[in-house]
Amino acid sequence: LINILKDEAPGVRGSAATALAALGDRGAVEPLINALKDEAPDVRSSAATALGFLGDQRAIEPILALIDDAESWPRSAAANALARLGGGEALVGLIRLCNDSDARVRGTALRASLSVLNTQMSAQFMKTLRDDPDGINRTIAIEGLGLLGKPEAVDPVLKRLEDTDAGARGEAARTLVRLLPHVGEEKRKAIVSKLVGFWLQSRNNDAANAVYYAIREMPLELAEAAHDAYDAEAHHNLLPRKLLRWNEMRREISLRAYSRREMGQLREREREYHGHAWGIAPMRGGEGLTLMKTVLEIDLVGYSSLAAVLDETLGPESVAKLNQRIQDVIGDGLAAVGLARESTVMATTGDGAILVFEKAEDAHRFAEHMHRMTREYNSTKTEASTRLYFRIGAATGNITMQPRQGGGYDIAGITIARAVRLEAAARPGELLVDTLTYEALPPVLHPAYEEEESVRGKRDESFAARRSVMNRDVPQHLLTKPAPPLGDASGDRHAILNLFEQLIPKDQLDLLVFLLDVPITHHPSKMLSLFDRQTHLLNYMTTVPDGLQKLESELQYLINKQKHS
C-alpha cells in the first residue's frame, strides 16, 4: 500500500491512503506525511484524513501546513484531522480554519471543534455567531455554545431567535433549553417567555417545529411555566395546525405532571389554566365542548355484498356476527397501539367505525396496524373471496363533543363528514388524510405519504389530501373500481324512505347525522327504534333549508359508496 501511494493515478493514491488508515499501522505515518505534498488535492485530503485517524502527534505540524493550501478540500480535511489529533498547536490551527475564507471550510472546522470544547472555542463560537454570514455556520456555533453551557451565551443566543436563517433560529431554541439549568430563575422565566412568544409568531415551519420540540423537552417545572407565558387570547387566534400542535404539547406535559400529582389536583390546575377538564383544550364554539381532534373512518371493502350473501344463506344472525367480528378487529387494532376502544370509537357503522384521536400520529399508527393485520390475515387464505381489505380516511379539525347519558359522547362537526368523504376516496389498503392531518404528523412519518393531490368528495366537492399505501397486496381490480354517479335529489319523502331501505347495514343514522352536520341537540336518541330515529331525522331536516334534498343526496351518497366498495 505504501508503494501504491506513488501510483500514477490520483484516485488510486487516495484509496491507498484511506486503506493505510484502516490498517492502523503507525509505520505508514511518514509516507502519509509525504503524501500531504501530493500534487492532487484529493490525495492531500485523503492523507490528512488518514493521519487524523492514526492519531500520531508527528503529523500535527505537517497538517498545519495545509491551512494555507490553495484548495478547500485539503483545508477541510486538515480541520477534521487536527480535531482528532488534539493538543494546543492543533487547536490554534483549528481556530484559524474556523475563520477560513471558504464558508464550507469554516463549517467543517466548526463542526470538528465540537469534539474539543474549551474556553478558547467558546470565544470562537461567539465570534462566528457575530460575524459569519453563513447561516449553517452560525447554527453550528449556537450548538457549540449550548454544549459548553456558558451562561454568558444566553443573550447572544436569544438574539438568534430572530436570525435570518431558519436553521439558526431552530438551533437557538434548542440551545436555550440546554442553557436553562445554567441561569437563575428570573432568567429562566424570561427565556421560556421568549420561546413561547417566538413559537406563536413564527411562520417558518422548520423553526417553529424546533421551538415546539424544545419546549416539549424542557424540565417539567419549566414546561409548566411555559403555560404562564402563553396568552389565552393568542391561543384562540392561532392557525388550526399550530393550535393542534400546542394542544398535543399541553397533553404531554400534563401526562408528565400526572405522575407527580393526584388526579384531582391536576384537574384543578388545568381548570385554572384553561377553564376545562384535564387533557382537553377548548376553542370557541357552541354547544358542548369544541375540540381539535383527528377523526378517522374505517370501512371494510366489499361489506355490502358479503352481508347480503350471509343474510340470504345463513340469516341475519350471521351478519350480526360479522359486524361484531369487525368491531373486535378494530378493538384489537386500538389495543395494539395502546388506546382504549371506549374512549376512541365514537360510532359504529356495521362494516366499520368512526374514531376520534387526540393525535394525528395515533390515527396513523392505528391505520398502519389495521392494514398490517389484514395483510397477515390474508396471507393465510387461499380463497380470494375470504380475504379482507380496509379503506381508511382521516381529517383533523374542530368537532363538538358532549357527554352522553349512560357513557360515551355525542359528536358533531364537518371534520367528521370530511373524514367520511376521504375514506370513500381512499383505495383499499390506504390511509387518505387531509392536509391538516398530514401537517400534524411528526416529520419522520411524512415520507410514508405521496404528493398532495385533489380528491373528489360528493358531486363538486374536492379536498387536498395525501395517500399512504400501507397494504400493497390489494388486487388490481379492487383499486380501479369506478365510483358510480349520484342522481338528482328531489326531496320527496317517499323516495327518501325507499333509500333508507336500500342501506346495508340498515342503521347508518350516525353516518347520516355526521354528513348532514346535525347539531348534537337534534341527534336522534339511541333509545328509539330504527324507524323512529329515521323519522326524527326526516322531520328535523324539513326545518332546514333544502334539508330534504340534502338528506336524499347523502342517502344516495351512502348507497353509492356501498356499491363502490
Coordinates of C-alpha atoms in Angstrom, one line a residue:
L1 CA 0.0 0.0 0.0
I2 CA 2.8 2.4 0.8
N3 CA 4.2 1.8 -2.7
I4 CA 0.8 2.5 -4.2
L5 CA 0.9 6.0 -2.7
K6 CA 3.2 6.7 -5.7
D7 CA 0.8 5.3 -8.3
E8 CA 0.3 7.5 -11.4
A9 CA -3.5 7.6 -10.9
P10 CA -4.6 10.2 -8.2
G11 CA -7.6 8.1 -7.3
V12 CA -5.5 5.0 -6.6
R13 CA -3.1 7.0 -4.5
G14 CA -6.0 8.5 -2.4
S15 CA -7.5 5.0 -2.0
A16 CA -4.2 3.7 -0.7
A17 CA -4.0 6.5 1.9
T18 CA -7.5 5.5 3.1
A19 CA -6.6 1.8 3.3
L20 CA -3.5 2.6 5.3
A21 CA -5.6 4.4 7.9
A22 CA -7.9 1.4 8.1
L23 CA -4.9 -0.9 8.8
G24 CA -3.9 1.4 11.7
D25 CA -0.2 0.8 11.2
R26 CA 2.0 3.6 12.6
G27 CA 4.6 2.7 10.1
A28 CA 2.5 4.4 7.5
V29 CA 2.8 7.8 9.2
E30 CA 5.9 9.1 7.4
P31 CA 4.7 8.0 3.9
L32 CA 1.4 9.7 4.6
I33 CA 3.1 12.9 5.7
N34 CA 4.9 12.9 2.4
A35 CA 1.6 12.4 0.6
L36 CA 0.4 15.7 2.2
K37 CA 2.6 17.4 -0.6
D38 CA 1.0 15.4 -3.4
E39 CA 0.0 17.4 -6.5
A40 CA -3.6 16.2 -6.4
P41 CA -5.8 17.9 -3.8
D42 CA -7.9 14.8 -3.2
V43 CA -4.8 12.8 -2.3
R44 CA -3.7 15.5 0.1
S45 CA -7.1 15.4 1.6
S46 CA -7.1 11.6 2.0
A47 CA -3.6 11.7 3.5
A48 CA -4.6 14.3 6.1
T49 CA -7.7 12.3 7.0
A50 CA -5.7 9.1 7.3
L51 CA -3.2 10.8 9.6
G52 CA -6.0 12.1 11.8
F53 CA -7.3 8.5 12.3
L54 CA -3.8 7.2 13.1
G55 CA -3.5 9.8 15.8
D56 CA 0.3 10.2 15.7
Q57 CA 1.4 13.6 17.1
R58 CA 4.2 13.8 14.5
A59 CA 1.5 14.6 11.9
I60 CA 0.4 17.9 13.6
E61 CA 3.0 20.2 12.1
P62 CA 2.8 18.9 8.5
I63 CA -1.0 19.1 8.6
L64 CA -0.9 22.7 9.9
A65 CA 0.9 23.5 6.6
L66 CA -2.4 22.6 4.8
I67 CA -4.2 25.5 6.4
D68 CA -2.8 27.7 3.6
D69 CA -3.5 25.1 0.9
A70 CA -4.8 26.6 -2.3
E71 CA -7.7 24.1 -2.5
S72 CA -10.6 23.9 0.0
W73 CA -10.8 20.1 0.3
P74 CA -7.3 19.7 1.9
R75 CA -8.1 22.5 4.3
S76 CA -11.4 20.8 5.4
A77 CA -9.6 17.5 5.8
A78 CA -6.9 19.3 7.9
A79 CA -9.7 20.6 10.2
N80 CA -11.0 17.2 10.9
A81 CA -7.5 15.7 11.4
L82 CA -6.5 18.5 13.8
A83 CA -9.6 17.9 15.9
R84 CA -8.8 14.2 16.1
L85 CA -5.1 14.8 17.0
G86 CA -5.8 17.4 19.7
G87 CA -3.3 19.5 21.6
G88 CA -2.5 23.2 21.8
E89 CA -1.0 23.6 18.4
A90 CA -3.8 21.6 16.7
L91 CA -6.4 23.8 18.5
V92 CA -4.7 27.0 17.2
G93 CA -4.8 25.7 13.7
L94 CA -8.4 24.6 14.1
I95 CA -9.4 28.1 15.2
R96 CA -7.6 29.6 12.2
L97 CA -9.7 27.3 9.9
C98 CA -12.9 28.4 11.7
N99 CA -12.1 31.8 10.1
D100 CA -11.2 30.5 6.7
S101 CA -12.3 32.4 3.6
D102 CA -14.4 29.5 2.4
A103 CA -17.7 29.0 4.2
R104 CA -17.6 25.2 3.8
V105 CA -14.1 25.0 5.3
R106 CA -15.3 27.2 8.2
G107 CA -18.3 24.9 8.7
T108 CA -16.2 21.8 8.7
A109 CA -13.8 23.3 11.2
L110 CA -16.6 24.5 13.5
R111 CA -18.3 21.0 13.3
A112 CA -15.0 19.3 14.1
S113 CA -14.4 21.7 17.0
L114 CA -17.5 20.4 18.8
S115 CA -15.4 17.5 19.9
V116 CA -12.7 19.7 21.5
L117 CA -14.8 22.1 23.5
N118 CA -13.0 24.6 25.8
T119 CA -12.9 28.3 26.7
Q120 CA -11.0 29.2 23.5
M121 CA -13.6 27.6 21.4
S122 CA -16.3 29.5 23.3
A123 CA -14.8 32.7 22.1
Q124 CA -14.6 31.4 18.6
F125 CA -18.3 30.4 18.6
M126 CA -19.2 33.8 19.8
K127 CA -17.2 35.4 17.0
T128 CA -18.8 33.1 14.4
L129 CA -22.2 33.9 15.8
R130 CA -21.5 37.6 15.5
D131 CA -19.6 37.8 12.2
D132 CA -20.1 34.7 10.0
P133 CA -22.5 35.5 7.1
D134 CA -23.3 31.8 6.6
G135 CA -26.4 30.5 8.4
I136 CA -25.2 26.9 8.7
N137 CA -22.0 28.1 10.4
R138 CA -23.9 30.2 12.8
T139 CA -26.1 27.2 13.6
I140 CA -23.1 25.1 14.4
A141 CA -21.7 27.9 16.6
I142 CA -25.0 28.1 18.5
E143 CA -24.9 24.3 19.1
G144 CA -21.4 24.6 20.4
L145 CA -22.3 27.3 22.9
G146 CA -25.1 25.1 24.1
L147 CA -22.8 22.2 24.6
L148 CA -20.3 24.4 26.6
G149 CA -23.2 25.5 28.9
K150 CA -21.8 29.0 29.4
P151 CA -24.4 31.4 31.0
E152 CA -22.9 34.4 29.1
A153 CA -24.1 32.7 25.8
V154 CA -27.7 33.2 26.7
D155 CA -28.2 36.8 25.5
P156 CA -26.3 36.3 22.1
V157 CA -28.3 33.1 21.5
L158 CA -31.6 34.8 22.4
K159 CA -31.0 37.3 19.7
R160 CA -30.6 34.4 17.2
L161 CA -34.3 33.6 17.6
E162 CA -34.6 36.4 15.1
D163 CA -31.8 35.1 12.8
T164 CA -32.4 35.3 9.1
D165 CA -31.6 31.6 8.8
A166 CA -34.4 29.2 9.9
G167 CA -31.9 26.5 11.0
A168 CA -30.1 29.0 13.2
R169 CA -33.4 30.1 14.8
G170 CA -34.3 26.5 15.5
E171 CA -30.9 25.6 17.0
A172 CA -31.2 28.8 19.1
A173 CA -34.4 27.4 20.6
R174 CA -32.8 24.0 21.4
T175 CA -29.7 25.6 22.8
L176 CA -31.7 28.0 25.1
V177 CA -33.3 24.9 26.6
R178 CA -29.9 23.4 27.2
L179 CA -28.7 26.6 28.9
L180 CA -31.7 26.8 31.2
P181 CA -30.0 24.9 34.1
H182 CA -27.1 27.3 34.0
V183 CA -29.0 30.5 34.7
G184 CA -31.1 31.9 37.5
E185 CA -34.8 31.6 38.0
E186 CA -35.7 35.1 36.6
K187 CA -33.6 34.5 33.5
R188 CA -35.2 31.1 33.0
K189 CA -38.6 32.6 33.0
A190 CA -37.5 35.3 30.5
I191 CA -36.1 32.6 28.2
V192 CA -39.3 30.5 28.4
S193 CA -41.4 33.6 27.7
K194 CA -39.3 34.4 24.7
L195 CA -39.5 30.9 23.3
V196 CA -43.3 30.8 23.6
G197 CA -43.6 34.2 22.0
F198 CA -41.4 33.2 19.2
W199 CA -43.3 29.9 18.6
L200 CA -46.6 31.8 18.4
Q201 CA -45.3 34.3 15.9
S202 CA -43.1 32.1 13.7
R203 CA -44.4 31.3 10.2
N204 CA -41.4 29.2 9.3
N205 CA -42.3 25.5 9.8
D206 CA -38.8 24.3 10.5
A207 CA -38.0 27.0 13.0
A208 CA -41.4 26.7 14.7
N209 CA -41.1 22.9 14.9
A210 CA -37.7 23.2 16.6
V211 CA -39.1 25.6 19.2
Y212 CA -42.1 23.3 19.7
Y213 CA -39.9 20.3 20.4
A214 CA -37.6 22.4 22.6
I215 CA -40.5 23.4 24.8
R216 CA -41.7 19.8 25.0
E217 CA -38.3 18.7 26.2
M218 CA -38.0 21.2 29.0
P219 CA -37.8 20.0 32.6
L220 CA -41.4 19.7 33.9
E221 CA -41.4 22.8 36.0
L222 CA -40.2 24.9 33.1
A223 CA -42.6 23.4 30.7
E224 CA -45.4 24.2 33.0
A225 CA -44.1 27.8 33.3
A226 CA -44.5 28.0 29.5
H227 CA -48.2 27.9 30.1
D228 CA -48.0 31.0 32.3
A229 CA -46.2 32.8 29.4
Y230 CA -48.9 31.7 27.0
D231 CA -51.6 34.4 26.2
A232 CA -55.1 33.0 26.2
E233 CA -56.3 35.3 23.5
A234 CA -53.5 34.3 21.2
H235 CA -54.4 30.7 21.9
H236 CA -57.8 31.2 20.3
N237 CA -56.4 33.1 17.3
L238 CA -53.8 30.5 16.3
L239 CA -53.9 28.9 13.0
P240 CA -55.6 25.4 13.4
R241 CA -52.4 23.5 12.7
K242 CA -50.5 25.5 15.3
L243 CA -53.3 25.1 17.8
L244 CA -53.3 21.4 17.3
R245 CA -49.5 21.2 18.0
W246 CA -49.9 23.3 21.1
N247 CA -52.7 21.1 22.4
E248 CA -50.6 18.0 21.8
M249 CA -47.7 19.5 23.7
R250 CA -50.0 20.5 26.6
R251 CA -51.3 17.0 26.9
E252 CA -47.8 15.5 27.0
I253 CA -46.8 18.0 29.7
S254 CA -50.0 17.2 31.7
L255 CA -49.2 13.5 31.5
R256 CA -45.7 14.1 32.8
A257 CA -47.2 16.1 35.6
Y258 CA -49.8 13.4 36.4
S259 CA -47.0 11.1 37.8
R260 CA -46.4 13.8 40.4
R261 CA -49.9 14.8 41.4
E262 CA -53.2 13.3 42.4
M263 CA -55.6 13.4 39.5
G264 CA -57.9 15.8 41.4
Q265 CA -55.1 18.3 41.9
L266 CA -54.1 18.1 38.2
R267 CA -57.7 18.7 37.1
E268 CA -57.9 21.7 39.3
R269 CA -54.7 23.1 37.8
E270 CA -55.9 22.5 34.3
R271 CA -59.1 24.4 35.1
E272 CA -57.1 27.3 36.3
Y273 CA -55.1 27.3 33.1
H274 CA -57.9 26.9 30.6
G275 CA -61.2 26.5 32.4
H276 CA -61.9 23.0 31.3
A277 CA -61.3 19.3 32.2
W278 CA -57.9 17.7 32.2
G279 CA -56.3 16.9 28.9
I280 CA -58.8 18.7 26.6
A281 CA -58.1 22.1 25.1
P282 CA -61.1 24.2 24.1
M283 CA -61.7 26.6 21.3
R284 CA -64.6 28.9 21.0
G285 CA -67.7 27.0 19.9
G286 CA -71.3 26.4 20.6
E287 CA -72.9 23.6 22.5
G288 CA -70.8 21.0 24.2
L289 CA -67.0 21.3 24.1
T290 CA -65.4 22.2 20.8
L291 CA -62.1 20.5 20.4
M292 CA -59.3 20.0 17.9
K293 CA -59.2 16.2 17.1
T294 CA -58.2 13.8 14.3
V295 CA -61.3 11.9 13.1
L296 CA -60.8 8.6 11.3
E297 CA -63.4 6.4 9.4
I298 CA -62.5 2.8 8.7
D299 CA -64.6 0.7 6.3
L300 CA -64.5 -2.9 5.2
V301 CA -64.3 -3.2 1.4
G302 CA -67.0 -5.4 -0.1
Y303 CA -69.1 -5.5 3.0
S304 CA -72.5 -4.9 1.4
S305 CA -72.1 -7.9 -1.0
L306 CA -70.7 -10.1 1.8
A307 CA -73.5 -9.1 4.2
A308 CA -76.2 -9.7 1.6
V309 CA -74.9 -13.3 0.9
L310 CA -74.7 -14.1 4.6
D311 CA -78.2 -12.8 5.2
E312 CA -79.6 -14.8 2.4
T313 CA -77.8 -18.0 3.1
L314 CA -77.3 -18.1 6.9
G315 CA -79.8 -15.5 8.2
P316 CA -79.4 -12.1 9.9
E317 CA -77.6 -13.6 12.9
S318 CA -74.6 -14.3 10.6
V319 CA -74.5 -10.6 9.6
A320 CA -74.6 -9.6 13.3
K321 CA -71.6 -12.0 14.0
L322 CA -69.7 -10.4 11.0
N323 CA -70.4 -6.9 12.4
Q324 CA -69.2 -8.0 15.8
R325 CA -66.1 -9.5 14.3
I326 CA -65.3 -6.3 12.5
Q327 CA -65.6 -4.3 15.8
D328 CA -63.4 -6.9 17.6
V329 CA -60.7 -6.4 15.0
I330 CA -60.9 -2.6 15.4
G331 CA -60.7 -3.1 19.1
D332 CA -57.6 -5.3 18.7
G333 CA -56.0 -2.6 16.4
L334 CA -56.6 0.1 19.1
A335 CA -55.2 -2.1 21.8
A336 CA -52.1 -2.8 19.7
V337 CA -51.3 1.0 19.7
G338 CA -52.1 1.4 23.4
L339 CA -55.6 3.0 23.0
A340 CA -58.9 2.1 24.6
R341 CA -61.9 1.4 22.4
E342 CA -64.2 3.1 24.9
S343 CA -62.5 6.5 24.6
T344 CA -61.8 6.3 20.9
V345 CA -64.7 4.7 19.0
M346 CA -67.5 7.3 18.8
A347 CA -69.8 5.5 16.4
T348 CA -70.0 2.1 14.6
T349 CA -71.2 1.7 11.0
G350 CA -71.7 -2.1 10.8
D351 CA -68.7 -2.5 8.5
G352 CA -66.5 0.0 10.3
A353 CA -66.4 2.8 12.8
I354 CA -65.8 6.5 13.4
L355 CA -62.9 7.0 15.7
V356 CA -61.6 10.2 17.4
F357 CA -57.9 10.5 18.2
E358 CA -56.0 13.1 20.3
K359 CA -53.0 12.9 18.0
A360 CA -52.8 12.5 14.2
E361 CA -49.8 10.2 14.9
D362 CA -52.1 7.8 16.8
A363 CA -54.5 7.7 13.9
H364 CA -51.6 6.9 11.5
R365 CA -50.3 4.1 13.8
F366 CA -53.8 2.6 14.1
A367 CA -54.3 2.6 10.4
E368 CA -50.9 1.1 9.8
H369 CA -51.6 -1.7 12.3
M370 CA -55.0 -2.4 10.7
H371 CA -53.6 -2.8 7.3
R372 CA -50.7 -4.9 8.5
M373 CA -53.1 -7.1 10.5
T374 CA -55.3 -7.7 7.4
R375 CA -52.2 -8.4 5.2
E376 CA -51.1 -11.0 7.7
Y377 CA -54.6 -12.5 7.9
N378 CA -54.9 -12.6 4.1
S379 CA -51.6 -14.4 3.8
T380 CA -53.2 -17.5 5.4
K381 CA -56.2 -17.5 3.0
T382 CA -56.0 -19.3 -0.3
E383 CA -59.5 -18.3 -1.5
A384 CA -59.6 -14.7 -2.7
S385 CA -63.2 -14.1 -1.5
T386 CA -62.2 -14.7 2.1
R387 CA -59.6 -12.0 2.2
L388 CA -60.3 -8.7 3.9
Y389 CA -59.3 -5.2 3.0
F390 CA -60.0 -1.9 4.7
R391 CA -60.3 1.7 3.4
I392 CA -59.4 4.4 5.9
G393 CA -59.7 8.2 5.8
A394 CA -58.7 10.8 8.4
A395 CA -59.3 14.5 8.8
T396 CA -58.2 16.9 11.5
G397 CA -60.2 19.9 12.8
N398 CA -62.8 21.1 15.2
I399 CA -65.5 18.7 16.5
T400 CA -68.1 19.2 19.2
M401 CA -68.3 16.6 22.0
Q402 CA -71.0 16.3 24.6
P403 CA -71.2 13.6 27.3
R404 CA -74.0 11.1 26.7
Q405 CA -76.2 9.7 29.4
G406 CA -75.1 6.2 30.1
G407 CA -71.5 6.9 29.0
G408 CA -69.7 7.9 25.8
Y409 CA -70.0 11.1 23.8
D410 CA -72.2 12.6 21.1
I411 CA -70.1 14.3 18.5
A412 CA -70.7 16.7 15.6
G413 CA -68.8 18.8 13.1
I414 CA -67.9 19.0 9.5
T415 CA -64.5 17.4 10.2
I416 CA -66.3 14.1 10.7
A417 CA -68.0 14.4 7.3
R418 CA -64.6 15.2 5.7
A419 CA -63.2 12.0 7.2
V420 CA -66.1 10.0 5.7
R421 CA -65.5 11.6 2.3
L422 CA -61.8 10.9 2.5
E423 CA -62.5 7.2 3.4
A424 CA -64.7 6.9 0.4
A425 CA -62.0 8.4 -1.9
A426 CA -59.3 6.1 -0.4
R427 CA -58.3 2.9 -2.2
P428 CA -58.3 -0.4 -0.3
G429 CA -55.1 -0.8 1.7
E430 CA -54.6 3.0 2.0
L431 CA -54.9 5.8 4.6
L432 CA -56.0 9.0 2.9
V433 CA -55.6 12.2 5.0
D434 CA -56.3 15.8 4.6
T435 CA -53.6 18.5 4.7
L436 CA -54.1 19.4 8.4
T437 CA -53.7 15.8 9.5
Y438 CA -50.5 15.4 7.4
E439 CA -49.0 18.6 8.9
A440 CA -49.8 17.4 12.4
L441 CA -47.8 14.2 11.9
P442 CA -44.2 14.0 13.1
P443 CA -41.9 14.8 10.2
V444 CA -40.5 11.2 10.5
L445 CA -43.8 9.9 9.1
H446 CA -44.0 12.3 6.1
P447 CA -42.0 10.1 3.7
A448 CA -44.8 7.4 4.1
Y449 CA -47.2 9.7 2.1
E450 CA -47.4 10.6 -1.6
E451 CA -47.5 14.0 -3.1
E452 CA -50.5 16.2 -2.3
E453 CA -53.5 15.7 -4.7
S454 CA -57.0 16.9 -5.1
V455 CA -59.6 14.1 -4.4
R456 CA -63.3 14.2 -5.1
G457 CA -65.9 14.3 -2.4
K458 CA -69.7 14.4 -3.2
R459 CA -70.5 15.9 -6.5
D460 CA -68.4 19.1 -6.9
E461 CA -66.6 18.8 -3.6
S462 CA -62.8 18.3 -3.6
F463 CA -60.2 18.0 -0.9
A464 CA -56.4 18.5 -0.8
A465 CA -55.2 15.1 0.5
R466 CA -52.2 12.7 0.7
R467 CA -52.2 8.9 0.4
S468 CA -50.2 6.4 2.4
V469 CA -50.2 3.0 0.8
M470 CA -50.0 0.6 3.8
N471 CA -51.0 -2.7 2.1
R472 CA -49.6 -3.2 -1.3
D473 CA -51.1 -6.7 -1.7
V474 CA -54.5 -5.5 -2.8
P475 CA -55.8 -7.0 -6.1
Q476 CA -55.7 -4.6 -9.0
H477 CA -59.4 -4.9 -9.7
L478 CA -60.2 -3.5 -6.3
L479 CA -58.0 -0.5 -6.9
T480 CA -59.6 0.6 -10.1
K481 CA -63.3 0.1 -9.5
P482 CA -65.0 3.4 -10.5
A483 CA -67.4 5.3 -8.3
P484 CA -71.0 5.4 -9.6
P485 CA -72.5 8.8 -10.3
L486 CA -75.0 10.4 -8.0
G487 CA -78.6 11.0 -9.1
D488 CA -80.6 14.2 -8.7
A489 CA -82.2 14.8 -5.3
S490 CA -85.9 15.7 -5.4
G491 CA -86.5 15.9 -1.7
D492 CA -89.5 13.6 -1.9
R493 CA -90.3 11.9 1.4
H494 CA -91.4 8.6 -0.2
A495 CA -88.1 8.5 -2.2
I496 CA -86.2 9.1 1.0
L497 CA -87.9 6.3 2.8
N498 CA -87.1 3.9 -0.1
L499 CA -83.5 4.9 0.1
F500 CA -83.4 4.2 3.8
E501 CA -84.4 0.6 2.9
Q502 CA -81.5 0.2 0.5
L503 CA -78.9 0.9 3.1
I504 CA -76.6 -2.0 4.1
P505 CA -76.4 -2.1 7.1
K506 CA -79.8 -0.5 7.6
D507 CA -78.8 1.5 10.6
Q508 CA -76.5 4.2 9.3
L509 CA -78.1 7.1 11.1
D510 CA -74.9 8.1 12.8
L511 CA -73.2 8.5 9.5
L512 CA -76.1 10.5 8.1
V513 CA -76.1 12.8 11.1
F514 CA -72.4 13.4 10.6
L515 CA -72.6 14.0 6.9
L516 CA -75.5 16.4 7.4
D517 CA -73.7 18.1 10.3
V518 CA -76.8 17.9 12.5
P519 CA -76.4 19.7 15.9
I520 CA -76.0 17.4 18.8
T521 CA -79.3 18.7 20.4
H522 CA -81.1 17.3 17.3
H523 CA -79.4 13.9 17.1
P524 CA -82.0 11.1 17.2
S525 CA -82.0 9.3 20.6
K526 CA -80.3 5.9 20.5
M527 CA -83.2 4.7 22.8
L528 CA -85.6 4.9 19.9
S529 CA -86.3 2.2 17.3
L530 CA -84.6 2.5 14.0
F531 CA -87.8 3.6 12.3
D532 CA -88.4 6.3 14.9
R533 CA -84.8 7.5 14.6
Q534 CA -85.2 7.8 10.8
T535 CA -88.5 9.7 11.3
H536 CA -86.9 12.0 13.8
L537 CA -84.1 12.8 11.3
L538 CA -86.5 13.2 8.5
N539 CA -88.7 15.6 10.5
Y540 CA -85.7 17.7 11.6
M541 CA -84.4 18.0 8.0
T542 CA -87.8 19.5 7.0
T543 CA -86.9 22.5 9.2
V544 CA -83.5 23.0 7.4
P545 CA -83.4 25.0 4.1
D546 CA -83.3 22.4 1.3
G547 CA -83.0 19.8 4.1
L548 CA -84.9 17.0 2.4
Q549 CA -82.8 17.4 -0.8
K550 CA -79.6 17.3 1.3
L551 CA -80.9 14.2 3.2
E552 CA -81.8 12.4 -0.1
S553 CA -78.4 13.4 -1.6
E554 CA -76.5 11.9 1.4
L555 CA -78.5 8.7 1.3
Q556 CA -77.7 8.4 -2.4
Y557 CA -74.0 9.0 -1.5
L558 CA -74.0 6.2 1.1
I559 CA -75.7 3.8 -1.2
N560 CA -73.3 4.5 -4.0
K561 CA -70.5 4.3 -1.5
Q562 CA -71.5 0.7 -0.5
K563 CA -71.8 -0.2 -4.2
H564 CA -68.4 1.2 -4.9
S565 CA -66.9 -0.9 -2.1

